[in-house]
Coordinates of C-alpha atoms and ligand atoms in Angstrom, one line a residue:
M30 CA 0.0 0.0 0.0
P31 CA 1.4 3.4 -0.9
S32 CA 1.4 5.9 2.0
L33 CA -0.9 8.9 1.5
S34 CA -0.8 12.2 3.2
D35 CA -2.7 15.5 3.1
A36 CA -1.0 18.7 1.9
L37 CA -2.0 22.3 1.5
V38 CA -1.1 24.3 -1.6
I39 CA 0.9 27.4 -0.5
S40 CA 1.9 28.8 -3.9
V41 CA 2.0 27.9 -7.5
S42 CA 4.5 28.7 -10.2
H43 CA 3.7 26.5 -13.1
P44 CA 4.6 23.7 -13.5
F45 CA 5.6 23.6 -9.8
V46 CA 3.6 23.9 -6.7
T47 CA 4.8 24.6 -3.1
L48 CA 3.0 22.5 -0.5
R49 CA 2.9 22.4 3.2
C50 CA 2.6 18.8 4.5
G51 CA 2.7 18.7 8.3
T52 CA 5.6 20.9 9.2
D53 CA 7.4 20.3 5.9
T54 CA 7.4 22.6 2.9
L55 CA 8.0 20.9 -0.4
R56 CA 8.1 21.8 -4.0
I57 CA 7.0 19.3 -6.6
A58 CA 5.7 19.2 -10.2
E59 CA 2.0 19.5 -10.8
D60 CA 2.1 16.5 -13.0
Q61 CA -1.3 14.9 -13.5
I62 CA -3.3 17.2 -11.2
R63 CA -3.3 20.7 -12.8
D64 CA -4.8 24.1 -12.2
L65 CA -4.0 24.1 -8.5
V66 CA -4.3 27.4 -6.7
P67 CA -3.2 28.6 -3.2
G68 CA -5.6 27.1 -0.6
D69 CA -6.2 23.9 -2.5
K70 CA -6.0 20.7 -0.4
V71 CA -4.4 17.7 -2.1
I72 CA -3.5 14.1 -1.4
L73 CA 0.1 13.0 -1.8
E74 CA 1.3 9.6 -2.5
D75 CA 4.9 8.5 -1.8
S76 CA 6.4 7.0 -4.9
E77 CA 9.2 4.5 -5.2
D78 CA 11.9 7.0 -5.9
G79 CA 10.9 8.9 -2.8
I80 CA 9.4 11.9 -4.6
P81 CA 5.8 12.4 -3.5
M82 CA 3.2 12.8 -6.2
I83 CA -0.1 14.7 -6.1
V84 CA -2.8 12.1 -6.7
E85 CA -5.9 14.0 -5.9
R86 CA -7.3 17.4 -5.4
V87 CA -9.8 17.5 -2.5
A88 CA -13.2 19.0 -3.4
R89 CA -13.1 22.8 -2.9
T90 CA -15.5 24.4 -0.4
S91 CA -15.2 27.7 -2.3
V92 CA -13.2 29.1 -5.2
L93 CA -12.5 32.7 -6.1
T94 CA -12.3 33.2 -9.9
R95 CA -11.3 35.9 -12.3
M96 CA -12.1 36.4 -16.0
S97 CA -9.1 36.3 -18.3
G98 CA -8.3 39.9 -19.0
D99 CA -7.4 39.5 -22.7
A100 CA -10.6 37.8 -23.7
M101 CA -12.5 40.6 -21.9
R102 CA -10.7 43.3 -23.8
R103 CA -11.3 41.7 -27.1
G104 CA -14.9 41.4 -26.3
G105 CA -14.8 37.7 -26.8
T106 CA -16.0 35.0 -24.5
S107 CA -14.0 34.8 -21.4
R108 CA -13.7 31.9 -19.1
P109 CA -13.3 32.2 -15.4
S110 CA -10.1 30.8 -13.9
A111 CA -9.5 30.0 -10.3
V112 CA -7.2 32.2 -8.2
A113 CA -7.8 30.9 -4.7
A114 CA -9.6 27.9 -3.1
N115 CA -11.2 27.1 0.2
V116 CA -11.5 30.7 1.2
D117 CA -13.7 31.2 4.3
L118 CA -13.7 35.0 4.4
G119 CA -13.3 37.8 1.9
V120 CA -12.2 41.0 3.5
I121 CA -13.4 44.0 1.5
V122 CA -10.8 46.7 2.0
A123 CA -11.9 50.3 1.6
S124 CA -9.9 53.3 2.6
A125 CA -11.4 56.1 4.7
D126 CA -9.6 58.6 2.5
R127 CA -6.9 58.7 -0.3
P128 CA -8.4 57.1 -2.3
A129 CA -11.9 58.3 -1.2
F130 CA -14.3 56.0 0.5
H131 CA -16.4 54.5 -2.4
P132 CA -19.4 52.5 -1.3
R133 CA -20.1 51.5 -4.9
F134 CA -16.8 49.5 -4.9
I135 CA -17.7 47.9 -1.7
D136 CA -21.1 46.9 -3.1
R137 CA -19.5 45.3 -6.1
Y138 CA -17.0 43.3 -4.1
L139 CA -19.9 42.2 -1.9
L140 CA -21.7 40.8 -4.9
L141 CA -18.5 39.2 -6.1
L142 CA -18.1 37.4 -2.8
E143 CA -21.7 36.5 -2.6
L144 CA -21.6 34.9 -6.1
E145 CA -18.5 32.9 -5.1
N146 CA -20.0 31.8 -1.8
V147 CA -17.4 33.5 0.3
R148 CA -18.5 35.2 3.5
P149 CA -17.7 39.0 3.6
A150 CA -16.2 41.3 6.1
L151 CA -15.5 45.0 5.7
C152 CA -12.2 46.6 6.7
V153 CA -12.0 50.4 6.5
T154 CA -8.3 51.4 6.4
K155 CA -6.4 54.6 7.0
A156 CA -8.4 55.4 10.2
D157 CA -5.5 57.8 11.0
L158 CA -6.7 60.1 8.3
R159 CA -10.4 60.1 9.2
S160 CA -13.2 57.9 10.4
R161 CA -15.8 56.3 8.2
M162 CA -17.4 54.1 10.8
D163 CA -20.7 56.1 10.7
D164 CA -21.0 55.8 6.9
A165 CA -20.1 52.2 7.0
A166 CA -22.6 51.4 9.8
A167 CA -25.4 53.3 8.1
L168 CA -24.8 51.4 4.8
Y169 CA -23.9 48.0 6.0
G170 CA -24.9 47.8 9.7
S171 CA -28.0 45.7 8.9
L172 CA -26.0 43.0 7.1
D173 CA -24.5 40.1 8.9
M174 CA -21.0 41.3 8.2
P175 CA -18.2 42.2 10.6
I176 CA -17.0 45.8 10.1
V177 CA -13.6 47.0 11.5
E178 CA -11.7 50.2 11.2
V179 CA -7.9 50.0 11.2
S180 CA -4.7 51.9 10.5
T181 CA -1.5 50.2 9.7
V182 CA 0.2 53.5 10.6
T183 CA -1.0 53.8 14.2
G184 CA -1.9 50.1 14.7
V185 CA -5.4 51.0 15.8
G186 CA -8.0 48.3 15.2
M187 CA -5.5 45.7 14.1
D188 CA -6.5 43.4 17.0
D189 CA -10.1 43.7 16.0
L190 CA -9.1 42.7 12.5
R191 CA -7.1 39.7 13.9
N192 CA -10.2 38.6 15.8
V193 CA -12.2 38.7 12.6
L194 CA -9.6 36.7 10.7
R195 CA -8.7 34.2 13.4
G196 CA -9.2 30.5 12.5
K197 CA -10.1 31.3 8.9
T198 CA -8.5 31.4 5.5
A199 CA -9.0 34.9 4.2
V200 CA -8.3 37.1 1.2
F201 CA -8.2 40.9 1.0
V202 CA -10.0 42.4 -2.0
G203 CA -10.5 46.0 -2.9
Q204 CA -9.4 48.9 -5.2
S205 CA -5.7 49.5 -5.7
G206 CA -4.2 51.8 -3.1
V207 CA -6.6 51.1 -0.3
G208 CA -3.9 49.4 1.8
K209 CA -4.2 45.7 1.1
S210 CA -0.5 45.0 0.9
S211 CA 0.2 47.1 4.0
L212 CA -2.4 45.0 5.9
V213 CA -0.8 41.7 4.8
G214 CA 2.6 43.1 5.8
A215 CA 1.4 44.1 9.2
L216 CA -0.3 40.8 9.9
V217 CA 2.5 38.6 8.6
P218 CA 5.5 40.1 10.3
D219 CA 8.1 37.8 8.7
L220 CA 6.5 38.0 5.3
E221 CA 9.7 39.1 3.6
I222 CA 11.7 36.2 5.0
R223 CA 9.0 33.7 4.2
T224 CA 8.7 35.0 0.6
Q225 CA 12.4 34.6 0.2
E226 CA 12.3 31.1 1.7
I227 CA 9.7 30.2 -0.9
S228 CA 11.6 31.7 -3.8
A229 CA 14.7 29.9 -2.6
K230 CA 12.7 26.7 -2.5
T231 CA 11.3 27.3 -5.9
G232 CA 14.8 28.0 -7.2
T233 CA 13.7 31.1 -9.0
G234 CA 16.6 32.9 -7.3
R235 CA 14.6 36.1 -7.4
H236 CA 14.6 38.0 -4.2
T237 CA 11.2 39.2 -4.7
T238 CA 9.4 40.8 -1.8
T239 CA 6.1 40.5 -3.7
A240 CA 4.0 38.2 -1.6
S241 CA 2.2 35.5 -3.6
G242 CA 0.6 32.6 -1.9
L243 CA -0.8 31.4 1.4
Y244 CA 0.5 32.8 4.6
E245 CA -0.3 31.3 8.0
W246 CA 0.1 34.2 10.4
E247 CA -1.0 32.0 13.3
P248 CA -1.7 28.3 13.4
G249 CA -5.0 27.7 11.7
S250 CA -5.3 31.3 10.5
A251 CA -4.2 32.1 6.9
I252 CA -4.2 34.9 4.4
I253 CA -4.0 34.2 0.7
D254 CA -2.5 37.0 -1.2
T255 CA -1.6 36.9 -4.9
P256 CA -1.4 39.5 -7.7
G257 CA -4.5 37.8 -9.1
I258 CA -6.5 38.4 -6.0
R259 CA -5.2 42.0 -5.5
T260 CA -6.4 42.9 -9.0
L261 CA -9.7 40.9 -8.9
S262 CA -12.0 42.7 -11.3
I263 CA -15.6 43.6 -10.5
D264 CA -16.3 44.6 -14.1
H265 CA -17.8 41.4 -15.2
V266 CA -20.3 41.1 -12.5
P267 CA -23.6 40.5 -14.3
K268 CA -26.5 43.0 -13.8
G269 CA -29.1 40.3 -13.5
Q270 CA -27.3 39.0 -10.4
L271 CA -26.7 42.3 -8.8
R272 CA -29.6 42.1 -6.5
F273 CA -28.1 39.1 -4.8
A274 CA -25.4 41.5 -3.4
F275 CA -28.2 43.2 -1.5
R276 CA -29.3 40.4 0.7
E277 CA -31.6 42.5 2.8
F278 CA -33.5 43.4 -0.4
E279 CA -33.6 39.8 -1.5
A280 CA -35.2 38.8 1.8
L281 CA -38.1 41.2 1.0
S282 CA -38.6 40.1 -2.6
E283 CA -41.4 37.7 -1.8
H284 CA -43.5 40.7 -0.6
C285 CA -43.0 42.5 -4.0
K286 CA -45.9 42.4 -6.4
F287 CA -43.7 41.0 -9.2
R288 CA -41.8 37.9 -8.7
D289 CA -38.9 39.1 -10.8
C290 CA -39.0 42.6 -9.3
L291 CA -35.8 44.6 -9.7
H292 CA -36.9 47.0 -7.0
A293 CA -36.3 50.0 -9.4
R294 CA -39.5 51.4 -10.8
E295 CA -41.9 48.5 -10.2
P296 CA -45.2 49.3 -8.4
K297 CA -46.0 47.7 -5.1
C298 CA -42.3 47.0 -4.4
A299 CA -41.6 46.0 -0.8
V300 CA -38.0 47.3 -1.0
Q301 CA -39.1 50.8 -2.2
E302 CA -41.7 50.8 0.6
E303 CA -39.1 50.1 3.2
V304 CA -36.8 52.8 1.8
A305 CA -39.7 55.3 2.0
S306 CA -40.3 54.3 5.6
G307 CA -36.7 54.5 6.5
T308 CA -36.1 50.9 7.4
I309 CA -33.6 50.5 4.5
P310 CA -31.0 53.3 4.5
R311 CA -31.5 55.6 1.5
A312 CA -27.8 55.5 0.8
R313 CA -27.8 51.8 0.5
Y314 CA -30.7 51.9 -2.0
D315 CA -29.1 54.7 -4.0
S316 CA -26.0 52.6 -4.2
Y317 CA -28.1 49.7 -5.6
L318 CA -29.8 51.9 -8.2
R319 CA -26.4 53.4 -9.3
M320 CA -25.0 49.9 -9.7
M321 CA -28.0 48.9 -11.8
E322 CA -27.5 51.8 -14.1
E323 CA -23.7 51.3 -14.4
T324 CA -23.6 47.6 -15.1
Ligands
LIG21 P1 -2.9 48.2 -2.0 O1 -2.7 48.7 -3.4 O2 -4.3 48.0 -1.7 O3 -2.1 47.0 -1.8 O4 -2.4 49.4 -1.1 P2 -0.9 49.6 -0.3 O5 -0.8 48.7 0.8 O6 0.1 49.5 -1.4 O7 -1.1 51.0 0.2 C1 -1.3 52.2 -0.7 C2 -0.7 53.4 0.0 O8 -1.5 53.7 1.2 C3 0.7 53.3 0.4 O9 1.3 54.5 0.2 C4 0.6 53.0 1.9 O10 1.8 53.5 2.6 C5 -0.6 53.8 2.3 N1 -1.3 53.2 3.5 C6 -1.6 51.9 3.7 N2 -2.2 51.8 4.9 C7 -2.3 53.0 5.5 C8 -2.9 53.5 6.7 O11 -3.4 52.8 7.5 N3 -2.8 54.9 6.9 C9 -2.3 55.7 5.9 N4 -2.3 57.1 6.2 N5 -1.7 55.3 4.8 C10 -1.7 54.0 4.6
LIG22 ZN1 -39.3 45.0 -5.4

């Protein structure tokens, strides 16, 4: 009987993957199991020559995908490709200022996570510049989503963020410049060393400080950070599915007159009624309408 063991995919640089198996880190060829991404769980089998082989990819509980950029630009059909697997939590990062606080970006990332079956959290960064907790609470307070406010400059809120992340495999998504890399750097203190260890193992020889892969910042708590996740696009999010990003609207849908109500101009719409009565924040509804127009 060949001996089997479980391993976790840390990083991928085709055709090689870096795996963590117990306390060991190993780098092997993808071979017959392809298209692995950080966060994938695999089964290894020891072969006669002592080099383990990946024999199976364990079914994914969730997968974050992106559309291939080229195909999108050419206007052709694009296929989604995986960027991370088994993600428990998608932290939507928005900065309080510089760049400005943009709820419409947050709404889109919310939808993206919703479509991928990944639970959301909201992290408002750059709290040293100003606070956006009132805006965030007004818009998203009614959702079942943790909201934290942090600054990597002063360290404020970082423990709250750690509490949200603890025990989970998380990704940070959000516009460029909001502070995602700074957060990863603050949470994974020896990030630079680890990145170099991986690049030494992968033999690329590049002393890159660009993180790319899965980082366990505490046993059982991991962050997956790759260029693919950092630039996750929200452009392809389909309009017809937009309403699923607004879960509190969706819950009211059964009370709308029309079964396929888009809660825009339809009469006898339960969502519009709750906006009128103030139960649903006007800002949240405006954000929904804006998104419907833009998409
Ligand atoms: P990313 O593109 O989302 O990865 O953002 P970065 O982490 O590269 O940060 C973008 C810029 O914001 C950099 O100049 C950071 O130094 C700055 N920055 C990040 N976090 C904070 C923060 O908490 N406060 C302030 N004032 N600046 C920050
Ligand atoms: Zn409606």
